[in-house]
PDB file of C-alpha atoms and ligand atoms in Angstrom:
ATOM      1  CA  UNK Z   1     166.811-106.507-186.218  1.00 98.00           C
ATOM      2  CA  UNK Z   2     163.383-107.678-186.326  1.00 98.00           C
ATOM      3  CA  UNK Z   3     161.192-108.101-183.247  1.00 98.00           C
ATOM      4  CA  UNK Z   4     158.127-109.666-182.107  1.00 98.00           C
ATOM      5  CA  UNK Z   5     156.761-108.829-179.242  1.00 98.00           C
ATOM      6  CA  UNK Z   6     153.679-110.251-176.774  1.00 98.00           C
ATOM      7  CA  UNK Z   7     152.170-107.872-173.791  1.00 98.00           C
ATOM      8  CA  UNK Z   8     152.907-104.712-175.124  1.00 98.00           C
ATOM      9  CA  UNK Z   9     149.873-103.034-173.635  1.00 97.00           C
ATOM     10  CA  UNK Z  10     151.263-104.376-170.285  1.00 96.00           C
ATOM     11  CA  UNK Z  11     153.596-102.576-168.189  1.00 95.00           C
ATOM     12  CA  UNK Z  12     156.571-104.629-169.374  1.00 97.00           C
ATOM     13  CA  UNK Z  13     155.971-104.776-172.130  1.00 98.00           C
ATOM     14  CA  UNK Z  14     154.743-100.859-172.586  1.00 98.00           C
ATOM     15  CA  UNK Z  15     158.796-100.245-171.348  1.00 98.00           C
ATOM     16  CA  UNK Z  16     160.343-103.173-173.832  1.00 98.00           C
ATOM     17  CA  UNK Z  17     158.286-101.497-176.509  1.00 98.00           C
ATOM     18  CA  UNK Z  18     159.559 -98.185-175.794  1.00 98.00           C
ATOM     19  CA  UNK Z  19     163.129 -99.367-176.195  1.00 98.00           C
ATOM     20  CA  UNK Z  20     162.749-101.476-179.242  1.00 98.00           C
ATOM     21  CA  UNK Z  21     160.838 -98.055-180.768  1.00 98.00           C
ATOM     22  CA  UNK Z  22     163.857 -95.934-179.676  1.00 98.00           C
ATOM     23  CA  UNK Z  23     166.692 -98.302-180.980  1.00 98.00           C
ATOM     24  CA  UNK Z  24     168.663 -97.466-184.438  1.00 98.00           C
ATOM     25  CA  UNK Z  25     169.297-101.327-184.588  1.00 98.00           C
ATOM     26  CA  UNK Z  26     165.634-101.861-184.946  1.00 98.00           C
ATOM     27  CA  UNK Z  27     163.731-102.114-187.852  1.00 98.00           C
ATOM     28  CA  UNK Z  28     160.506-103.440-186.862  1.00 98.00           C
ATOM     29  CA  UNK Z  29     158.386-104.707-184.221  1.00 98.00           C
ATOM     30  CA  UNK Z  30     155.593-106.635-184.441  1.00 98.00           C
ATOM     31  CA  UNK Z  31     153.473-106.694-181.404  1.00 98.00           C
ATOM     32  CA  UNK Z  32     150.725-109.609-180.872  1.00 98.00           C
ATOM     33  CA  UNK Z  33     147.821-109.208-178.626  1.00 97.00           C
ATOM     34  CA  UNK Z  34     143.631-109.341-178.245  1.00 97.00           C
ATOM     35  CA  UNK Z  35     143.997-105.604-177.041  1.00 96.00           C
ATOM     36  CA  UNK Z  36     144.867-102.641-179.426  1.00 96.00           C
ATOM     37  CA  UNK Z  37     148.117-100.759-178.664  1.00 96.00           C
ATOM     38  CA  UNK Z  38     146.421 -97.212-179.456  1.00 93.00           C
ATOM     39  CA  UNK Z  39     149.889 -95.859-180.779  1.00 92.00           C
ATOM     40  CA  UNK Z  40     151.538 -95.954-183.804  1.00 94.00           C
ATOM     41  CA  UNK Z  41     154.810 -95.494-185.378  1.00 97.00           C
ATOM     42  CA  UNK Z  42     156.542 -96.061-188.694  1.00 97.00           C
ATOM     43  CA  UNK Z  43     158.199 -99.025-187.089  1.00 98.00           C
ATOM     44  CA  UNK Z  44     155.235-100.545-185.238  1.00 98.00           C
ATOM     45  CA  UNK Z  45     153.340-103.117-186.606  1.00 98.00           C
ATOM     46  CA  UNK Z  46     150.578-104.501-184.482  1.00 98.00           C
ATOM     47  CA  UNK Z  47     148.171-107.855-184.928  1.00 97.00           C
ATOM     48  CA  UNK Z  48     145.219-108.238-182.889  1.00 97.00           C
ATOM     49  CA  UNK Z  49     144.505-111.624-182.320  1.00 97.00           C
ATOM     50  CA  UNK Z  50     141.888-112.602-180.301  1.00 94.00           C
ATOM     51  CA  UNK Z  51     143.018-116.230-179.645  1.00 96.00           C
ATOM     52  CA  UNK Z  52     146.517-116.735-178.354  1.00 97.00           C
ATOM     53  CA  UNK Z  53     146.757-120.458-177.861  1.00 97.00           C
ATOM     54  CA  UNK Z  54     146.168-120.444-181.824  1.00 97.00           C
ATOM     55  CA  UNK Z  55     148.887-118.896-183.484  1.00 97.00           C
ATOM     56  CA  UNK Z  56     147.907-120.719-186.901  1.00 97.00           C
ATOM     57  CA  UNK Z  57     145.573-118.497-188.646  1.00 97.00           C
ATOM     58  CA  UNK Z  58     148.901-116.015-188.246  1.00 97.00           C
ATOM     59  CA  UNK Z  59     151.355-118.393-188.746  1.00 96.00           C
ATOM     60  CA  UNK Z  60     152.731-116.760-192.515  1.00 96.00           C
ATOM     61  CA  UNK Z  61     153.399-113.619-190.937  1.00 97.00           C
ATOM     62  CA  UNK Z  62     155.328-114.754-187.909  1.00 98.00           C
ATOM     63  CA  UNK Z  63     158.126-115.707-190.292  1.00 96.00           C
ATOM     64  CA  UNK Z  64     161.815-113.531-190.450  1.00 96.00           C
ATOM     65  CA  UNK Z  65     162.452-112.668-186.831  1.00 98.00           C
ATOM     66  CA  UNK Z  66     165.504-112.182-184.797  1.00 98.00           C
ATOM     67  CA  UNK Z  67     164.002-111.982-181.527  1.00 98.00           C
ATOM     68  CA  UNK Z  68     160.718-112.476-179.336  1.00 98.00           C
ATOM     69  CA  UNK Z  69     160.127-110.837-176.026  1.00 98.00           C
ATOM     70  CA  UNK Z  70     157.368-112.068-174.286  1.00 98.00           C
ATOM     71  CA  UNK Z  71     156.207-109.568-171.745  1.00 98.00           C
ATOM     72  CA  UNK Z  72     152.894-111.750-171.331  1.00 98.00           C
ATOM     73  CA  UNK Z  73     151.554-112.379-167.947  1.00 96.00           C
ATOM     74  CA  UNK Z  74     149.187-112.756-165.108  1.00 94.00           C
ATOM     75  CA  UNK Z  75     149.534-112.182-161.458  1.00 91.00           C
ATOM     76  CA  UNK Z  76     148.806-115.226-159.720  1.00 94.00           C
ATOM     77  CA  UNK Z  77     146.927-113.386-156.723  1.00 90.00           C
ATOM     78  CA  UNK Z  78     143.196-115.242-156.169  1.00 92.00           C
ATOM     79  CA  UNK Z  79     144.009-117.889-158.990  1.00 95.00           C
ATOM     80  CA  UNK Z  80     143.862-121.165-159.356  1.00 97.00           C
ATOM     81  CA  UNK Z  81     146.748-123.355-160.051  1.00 97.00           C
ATOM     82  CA  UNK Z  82     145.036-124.622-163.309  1.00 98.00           C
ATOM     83  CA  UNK Z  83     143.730-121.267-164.588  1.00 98.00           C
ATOM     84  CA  UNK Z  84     147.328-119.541-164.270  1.00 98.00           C
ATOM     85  CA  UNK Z  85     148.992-122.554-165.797  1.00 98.00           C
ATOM     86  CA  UNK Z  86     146.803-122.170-168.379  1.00 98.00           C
ATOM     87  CA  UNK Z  87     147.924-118.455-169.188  1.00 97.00           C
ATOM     88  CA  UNK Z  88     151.426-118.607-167.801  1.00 98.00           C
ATOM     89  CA  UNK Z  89     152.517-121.907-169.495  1.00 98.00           C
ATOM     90  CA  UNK Z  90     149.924-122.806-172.165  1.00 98.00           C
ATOM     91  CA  UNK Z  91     149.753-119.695-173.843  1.00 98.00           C
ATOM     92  CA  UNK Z  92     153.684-118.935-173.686  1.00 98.00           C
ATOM     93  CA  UNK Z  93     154.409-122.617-175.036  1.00 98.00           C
ATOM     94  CA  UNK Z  94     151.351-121.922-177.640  1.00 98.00           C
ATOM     95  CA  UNK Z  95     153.385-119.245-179.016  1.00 98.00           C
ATOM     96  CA  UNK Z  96     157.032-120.329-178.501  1.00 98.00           C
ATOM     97  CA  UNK Z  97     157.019-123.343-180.258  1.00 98.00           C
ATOM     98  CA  UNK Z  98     155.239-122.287-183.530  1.00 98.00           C
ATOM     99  CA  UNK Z  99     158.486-119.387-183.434  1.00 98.00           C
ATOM    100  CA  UNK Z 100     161.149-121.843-182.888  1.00 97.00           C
ATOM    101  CA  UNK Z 101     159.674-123.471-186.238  1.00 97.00           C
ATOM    102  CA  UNK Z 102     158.838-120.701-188.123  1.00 97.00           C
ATOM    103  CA  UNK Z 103     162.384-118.896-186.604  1.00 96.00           C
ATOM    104  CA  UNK Z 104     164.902-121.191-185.624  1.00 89.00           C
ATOM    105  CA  UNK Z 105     168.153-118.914-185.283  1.00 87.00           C
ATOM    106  CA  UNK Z 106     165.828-116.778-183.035  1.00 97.00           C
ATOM    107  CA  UNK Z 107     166.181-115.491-179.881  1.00 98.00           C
ATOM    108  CA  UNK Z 108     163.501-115.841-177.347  1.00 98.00           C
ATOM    109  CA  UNK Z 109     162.883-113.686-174.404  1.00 98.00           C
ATOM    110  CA  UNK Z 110     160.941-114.992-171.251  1.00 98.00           C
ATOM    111  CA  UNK Z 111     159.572-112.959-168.418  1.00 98.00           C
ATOM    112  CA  UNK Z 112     159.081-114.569-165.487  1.00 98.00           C
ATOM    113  CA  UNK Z 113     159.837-113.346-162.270  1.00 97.00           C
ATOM    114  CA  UNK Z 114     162.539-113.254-159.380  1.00 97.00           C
ATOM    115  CA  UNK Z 115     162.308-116.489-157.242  1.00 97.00           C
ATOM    116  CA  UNK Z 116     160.852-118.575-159.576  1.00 98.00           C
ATOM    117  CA  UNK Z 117     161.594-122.220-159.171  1.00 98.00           C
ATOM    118  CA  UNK Z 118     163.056-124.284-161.801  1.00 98.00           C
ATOM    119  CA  UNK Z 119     162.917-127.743-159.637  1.00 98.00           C
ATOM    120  CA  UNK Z 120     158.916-127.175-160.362  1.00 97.00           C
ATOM    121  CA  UNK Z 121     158.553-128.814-156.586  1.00 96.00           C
ATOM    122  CA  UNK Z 122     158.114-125.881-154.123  1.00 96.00           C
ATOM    123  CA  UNK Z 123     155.275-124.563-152.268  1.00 96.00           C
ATOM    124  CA  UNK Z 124     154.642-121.297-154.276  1.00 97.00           C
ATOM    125  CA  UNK Z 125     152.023-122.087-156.851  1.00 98.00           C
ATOM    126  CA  UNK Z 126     153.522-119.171-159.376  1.00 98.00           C
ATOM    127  CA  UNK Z 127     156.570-120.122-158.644  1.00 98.00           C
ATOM    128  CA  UNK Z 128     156.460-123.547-159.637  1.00 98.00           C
ATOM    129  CA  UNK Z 129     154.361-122.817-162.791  1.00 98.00           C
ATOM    130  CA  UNK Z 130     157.007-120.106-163.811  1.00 98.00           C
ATOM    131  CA  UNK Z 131     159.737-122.789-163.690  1.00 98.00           C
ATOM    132  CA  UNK Z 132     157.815-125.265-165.493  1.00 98.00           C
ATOM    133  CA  UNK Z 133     157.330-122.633-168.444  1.00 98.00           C
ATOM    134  CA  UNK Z 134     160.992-121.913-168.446  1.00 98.00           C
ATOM    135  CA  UNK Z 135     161.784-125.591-168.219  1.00 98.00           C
ATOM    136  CA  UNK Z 136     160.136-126.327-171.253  1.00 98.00           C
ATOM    137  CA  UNK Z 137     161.143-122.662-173.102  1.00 98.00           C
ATOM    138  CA  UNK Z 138     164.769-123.713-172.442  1.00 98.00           C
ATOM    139  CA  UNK Z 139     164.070-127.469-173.694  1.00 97.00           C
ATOM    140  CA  UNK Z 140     162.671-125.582-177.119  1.00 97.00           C
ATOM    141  CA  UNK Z 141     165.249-125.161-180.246  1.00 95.00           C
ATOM    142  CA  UNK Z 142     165.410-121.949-179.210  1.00 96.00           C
ATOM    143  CA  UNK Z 143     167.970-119.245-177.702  1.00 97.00           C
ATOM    144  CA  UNK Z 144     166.189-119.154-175.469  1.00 98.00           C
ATOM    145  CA  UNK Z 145     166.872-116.633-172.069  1.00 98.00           C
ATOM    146  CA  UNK Z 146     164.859-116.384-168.953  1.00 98.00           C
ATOM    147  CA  UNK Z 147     164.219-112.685-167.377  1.00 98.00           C
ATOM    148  CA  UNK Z 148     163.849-112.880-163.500  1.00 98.00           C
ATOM    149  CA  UNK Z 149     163.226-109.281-162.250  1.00 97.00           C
ATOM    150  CA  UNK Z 150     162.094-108.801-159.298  1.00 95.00           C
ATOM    151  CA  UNK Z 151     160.751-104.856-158.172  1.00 91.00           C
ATOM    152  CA  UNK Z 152     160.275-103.362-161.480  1.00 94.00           C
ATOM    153  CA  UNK Z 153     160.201 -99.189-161.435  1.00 93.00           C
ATOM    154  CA  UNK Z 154     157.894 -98.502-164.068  1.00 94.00           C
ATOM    155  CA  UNK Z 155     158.859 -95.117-165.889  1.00 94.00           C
ATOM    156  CA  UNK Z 156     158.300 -92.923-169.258  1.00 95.00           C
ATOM    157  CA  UNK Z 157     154.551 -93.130-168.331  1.00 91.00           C
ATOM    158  CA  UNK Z 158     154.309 -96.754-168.329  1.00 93.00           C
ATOM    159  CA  UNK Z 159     151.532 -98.560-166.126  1.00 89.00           C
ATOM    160  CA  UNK Z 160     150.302-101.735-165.265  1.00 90.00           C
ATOM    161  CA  UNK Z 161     147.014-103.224-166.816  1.00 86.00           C
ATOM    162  CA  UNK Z 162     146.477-105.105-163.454  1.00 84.00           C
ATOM    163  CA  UNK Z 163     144.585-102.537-161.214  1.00 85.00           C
ATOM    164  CA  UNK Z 164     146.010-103.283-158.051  1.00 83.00           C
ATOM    165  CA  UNK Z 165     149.388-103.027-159.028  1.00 84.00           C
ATOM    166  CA  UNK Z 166     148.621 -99.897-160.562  1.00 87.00           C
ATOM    167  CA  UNK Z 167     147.025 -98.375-157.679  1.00 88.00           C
ATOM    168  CA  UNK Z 168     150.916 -99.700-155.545  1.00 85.00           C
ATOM    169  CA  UNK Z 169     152.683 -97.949-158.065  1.00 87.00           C
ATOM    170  CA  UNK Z 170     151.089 -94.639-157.968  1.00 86.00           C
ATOM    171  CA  UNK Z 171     150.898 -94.959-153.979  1.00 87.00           C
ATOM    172  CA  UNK Z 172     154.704 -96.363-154.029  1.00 86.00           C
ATOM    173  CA  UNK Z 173     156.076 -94.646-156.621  1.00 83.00           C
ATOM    174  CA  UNK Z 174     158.506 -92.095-154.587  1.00 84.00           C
ATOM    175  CA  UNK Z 175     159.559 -95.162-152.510  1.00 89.00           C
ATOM    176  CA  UNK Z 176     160.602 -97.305-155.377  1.00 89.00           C
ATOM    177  CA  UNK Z 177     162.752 -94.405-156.243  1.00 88.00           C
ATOM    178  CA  UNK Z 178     164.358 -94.682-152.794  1.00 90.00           C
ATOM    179  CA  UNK Z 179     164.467 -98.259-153.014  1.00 89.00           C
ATOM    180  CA  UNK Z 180     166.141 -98.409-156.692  1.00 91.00           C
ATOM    181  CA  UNK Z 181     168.842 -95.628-155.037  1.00 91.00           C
ATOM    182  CA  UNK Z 182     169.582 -97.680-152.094  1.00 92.00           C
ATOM    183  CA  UNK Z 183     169.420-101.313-153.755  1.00 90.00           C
ATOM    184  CA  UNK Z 184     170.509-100.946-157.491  1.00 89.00           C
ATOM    185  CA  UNK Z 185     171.193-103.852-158.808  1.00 89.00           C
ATOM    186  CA  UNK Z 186     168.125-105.359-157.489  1.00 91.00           C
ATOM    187  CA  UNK Z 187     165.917-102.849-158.369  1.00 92.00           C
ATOM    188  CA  UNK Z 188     164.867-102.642-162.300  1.00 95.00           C
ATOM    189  CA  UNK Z 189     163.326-100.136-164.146  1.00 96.00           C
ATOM    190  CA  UNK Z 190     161.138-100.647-167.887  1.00 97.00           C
ATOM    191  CA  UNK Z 191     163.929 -99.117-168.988  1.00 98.00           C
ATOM    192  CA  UNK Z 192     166.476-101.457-167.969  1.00 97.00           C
ATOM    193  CA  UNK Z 193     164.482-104.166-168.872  1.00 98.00           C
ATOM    194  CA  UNK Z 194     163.942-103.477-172.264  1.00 98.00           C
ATOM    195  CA  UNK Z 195     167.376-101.788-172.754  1.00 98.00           C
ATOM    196  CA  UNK Z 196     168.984-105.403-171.180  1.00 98.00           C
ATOM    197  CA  UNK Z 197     166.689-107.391-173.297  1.00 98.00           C
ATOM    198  CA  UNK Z 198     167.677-105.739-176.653  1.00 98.00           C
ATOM    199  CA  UNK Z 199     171.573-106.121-175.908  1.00 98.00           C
ATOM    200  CA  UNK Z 200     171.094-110.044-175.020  1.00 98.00           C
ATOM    201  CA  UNK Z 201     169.478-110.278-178.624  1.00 98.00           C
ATOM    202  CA  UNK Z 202     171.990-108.605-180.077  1.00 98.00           C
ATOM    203  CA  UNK Z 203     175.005-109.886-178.398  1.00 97.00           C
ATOM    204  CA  UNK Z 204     174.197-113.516-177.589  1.00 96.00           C
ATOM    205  CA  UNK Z 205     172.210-115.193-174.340  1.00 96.00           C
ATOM    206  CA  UNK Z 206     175.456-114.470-171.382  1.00 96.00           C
ATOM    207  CA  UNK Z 207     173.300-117.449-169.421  1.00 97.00           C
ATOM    208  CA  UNK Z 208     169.687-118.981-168.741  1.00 98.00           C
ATOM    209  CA  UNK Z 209     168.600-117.646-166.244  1.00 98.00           C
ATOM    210  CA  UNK Z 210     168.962-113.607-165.649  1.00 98.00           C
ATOM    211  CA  UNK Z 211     168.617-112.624-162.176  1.00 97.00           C
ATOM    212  CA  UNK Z 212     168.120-108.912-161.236  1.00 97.00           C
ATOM    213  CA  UNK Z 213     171.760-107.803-160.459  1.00 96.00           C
ATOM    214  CA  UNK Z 214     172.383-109.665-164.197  1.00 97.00           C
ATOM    215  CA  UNK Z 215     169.448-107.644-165.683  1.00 97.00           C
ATOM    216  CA  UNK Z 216     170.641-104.308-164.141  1.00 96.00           C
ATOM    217  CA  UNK Z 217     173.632-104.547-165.178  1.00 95.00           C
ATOM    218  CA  UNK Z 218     173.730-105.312-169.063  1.00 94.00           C
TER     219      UNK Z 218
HETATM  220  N1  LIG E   1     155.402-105.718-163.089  1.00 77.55           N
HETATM  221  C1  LIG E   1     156.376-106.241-162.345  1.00 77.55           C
HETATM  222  O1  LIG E   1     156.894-105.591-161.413  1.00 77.55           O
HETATM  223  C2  LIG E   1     156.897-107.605-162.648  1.00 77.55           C
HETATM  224  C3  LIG E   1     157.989-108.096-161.909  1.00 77.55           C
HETATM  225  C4  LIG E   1     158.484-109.371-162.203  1.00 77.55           C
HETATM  226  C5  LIG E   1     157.896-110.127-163.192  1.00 77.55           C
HETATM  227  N2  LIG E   1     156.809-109.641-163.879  1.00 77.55           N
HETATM  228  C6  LIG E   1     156.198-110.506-164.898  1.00 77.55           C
HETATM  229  O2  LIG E   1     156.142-109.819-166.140  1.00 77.55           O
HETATM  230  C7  LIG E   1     154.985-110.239-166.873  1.00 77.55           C
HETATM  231  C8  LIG E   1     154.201-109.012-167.308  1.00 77.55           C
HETATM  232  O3  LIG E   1     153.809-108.293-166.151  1.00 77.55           O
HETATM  233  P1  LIG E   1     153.172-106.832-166.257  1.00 77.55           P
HETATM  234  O4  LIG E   1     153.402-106.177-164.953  1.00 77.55           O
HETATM  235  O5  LIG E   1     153.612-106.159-167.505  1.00 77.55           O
HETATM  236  O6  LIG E   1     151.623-107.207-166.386  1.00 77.55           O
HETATM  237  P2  LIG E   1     150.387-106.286-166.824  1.00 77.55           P
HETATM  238  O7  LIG E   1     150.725-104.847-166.773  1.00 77.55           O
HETATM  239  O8  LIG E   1     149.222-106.768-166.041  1.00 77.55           O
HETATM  240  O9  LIG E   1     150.190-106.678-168.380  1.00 77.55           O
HETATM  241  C9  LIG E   1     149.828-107.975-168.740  1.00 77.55           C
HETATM  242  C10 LIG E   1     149.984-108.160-170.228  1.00 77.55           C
HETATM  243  O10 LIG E   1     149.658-109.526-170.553  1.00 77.55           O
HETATM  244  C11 LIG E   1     148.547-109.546-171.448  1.00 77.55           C
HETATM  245  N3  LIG E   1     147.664-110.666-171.123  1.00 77.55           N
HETATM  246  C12 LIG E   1     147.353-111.122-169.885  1.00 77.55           C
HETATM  247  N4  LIG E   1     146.539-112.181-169.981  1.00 77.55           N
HETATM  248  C13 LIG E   1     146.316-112.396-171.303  1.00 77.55           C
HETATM  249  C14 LIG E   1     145.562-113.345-172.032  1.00 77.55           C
HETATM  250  N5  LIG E   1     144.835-114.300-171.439  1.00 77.55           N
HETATM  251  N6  LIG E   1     145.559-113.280-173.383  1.00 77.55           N
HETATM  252  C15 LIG E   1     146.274-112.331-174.002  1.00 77.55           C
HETATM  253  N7  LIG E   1     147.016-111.382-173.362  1.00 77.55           N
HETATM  254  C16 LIG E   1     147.033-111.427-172.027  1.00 77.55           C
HETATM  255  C17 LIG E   1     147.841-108.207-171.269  1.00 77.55           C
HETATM  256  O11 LIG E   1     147.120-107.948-172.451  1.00 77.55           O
HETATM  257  P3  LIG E   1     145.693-107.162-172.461  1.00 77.55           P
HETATM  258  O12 LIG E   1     146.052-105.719-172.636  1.00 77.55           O
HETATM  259  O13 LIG E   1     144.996-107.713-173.624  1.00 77.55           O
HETATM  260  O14 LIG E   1     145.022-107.457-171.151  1.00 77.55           O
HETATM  261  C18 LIG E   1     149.044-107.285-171.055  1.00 77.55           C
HETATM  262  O15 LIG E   1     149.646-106.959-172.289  1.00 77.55           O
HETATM  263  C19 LIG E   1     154.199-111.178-165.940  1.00 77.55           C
HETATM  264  O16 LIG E   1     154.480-112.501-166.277  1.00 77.55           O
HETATM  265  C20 LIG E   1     154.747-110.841-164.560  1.00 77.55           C
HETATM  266  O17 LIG E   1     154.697-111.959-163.687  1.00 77.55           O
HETATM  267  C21 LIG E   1     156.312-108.406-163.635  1.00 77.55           C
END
């Protein structure tokens, strides 16, 4: 299986990464970002792009791939609604449609987030952005599966580029162990993630919309 995968130098996609790296059933990934990876390994392909809502100049080698898993994201905290639509649903779409051309029997991989809300009406600016970008993933020729976790446990090293959430984690980290012990189907790790997300391309997309207790336990 061939893989393409966006965000890998953030802490999703540093865990999805990990997974793909470690899987027999793997062949390649090919990870696309503006920020180098600073890792290799004979399976590991990496192009730096600086320009994600441009996949054109790329476009010949995005060709031959089973599955996409787009760890790509921003937290929402002290943005505007048009600045994270921008990166949330711009840049995802930007990228997702030139795969479902290039790739049409592939399978496409969507982080988004617990709570997010497909009606694209409610109060929570993320939320309603997130469900727009899903809404229009799922209306793509795609199969096309939407990953709602919501705590994520990050482990094997893996961090988060945002510095805040870095800082929780480190702070946290002993509690989220707790919490994953008392609560654990809600409660992901990287390693469930990318573990879950590697069996749904394999296996088929069970439904739409993957909720943490679905996530937990593929
Ligand atoms: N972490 C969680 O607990 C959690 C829980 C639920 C859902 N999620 C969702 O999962 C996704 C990833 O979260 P994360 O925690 O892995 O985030 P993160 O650690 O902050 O990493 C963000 C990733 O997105 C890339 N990125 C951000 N803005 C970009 C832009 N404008 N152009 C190109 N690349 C850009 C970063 O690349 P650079 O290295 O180039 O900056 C990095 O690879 C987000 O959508 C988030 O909402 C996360």
């Amino acid at each position: 299986m061939k893989v393409i995968l966006f965000g890998a130098t953030g802490m999703v996609g540093q865990g999805v990464l990990r997974e793909c790296l470690l899987d027999p059933e793997v062949s390649q990934v090919l990870c696309i970002g503006r920020s180098p990876l600073g890792r290799s390994d004979p399976k590991l392909k990496e192009l730096l792009h600086k320009d994600l809502y441009d996949l054109s100049p790329i476009e010949s080698q995005l060709k031959g791939y089973d599955a996409c898993f787009f760890c790509l994201g921003v937290s929402s905290a002290g943005m505007q609604e048009a600045d994270y639509r921008r990166i949330t649903y711009d840049l995802t779409l930007a990228a997702a449609k030139p795969l479902a051309r290039l790739n049409p029997d592939m399978c496409f991989i969507y982080v988004s987030g617990q709570g997010t809300d497909s009606t694209e009406q409610g109060r929570v600016m993320w939320a309603r952005v997130k469900g727009a970008t899903e809404n229009a993933l799922l209306a793509l020729p795609l199969k096309a599966c939407m990953f709602r976790p919501g705590i994520i446990r990050p482990l094997h090293g893996v961090r988060s580029k945002t510095p805040l959430y870095h800082a929780f984690y480190v702070v946290l980290g002993p509690l989220l162990g707790l919490a994953q012990w008392l609560f654990p189907r809600q409660v992901t790790t990287t390693e469930q993630v990318g573990k879950a997300m590697l069996k749904v391309a394999k296996q088929g997309v069970p439904k739409p919309h993957m909720e943490p207790p679905d996530i937990t336990s593929l």
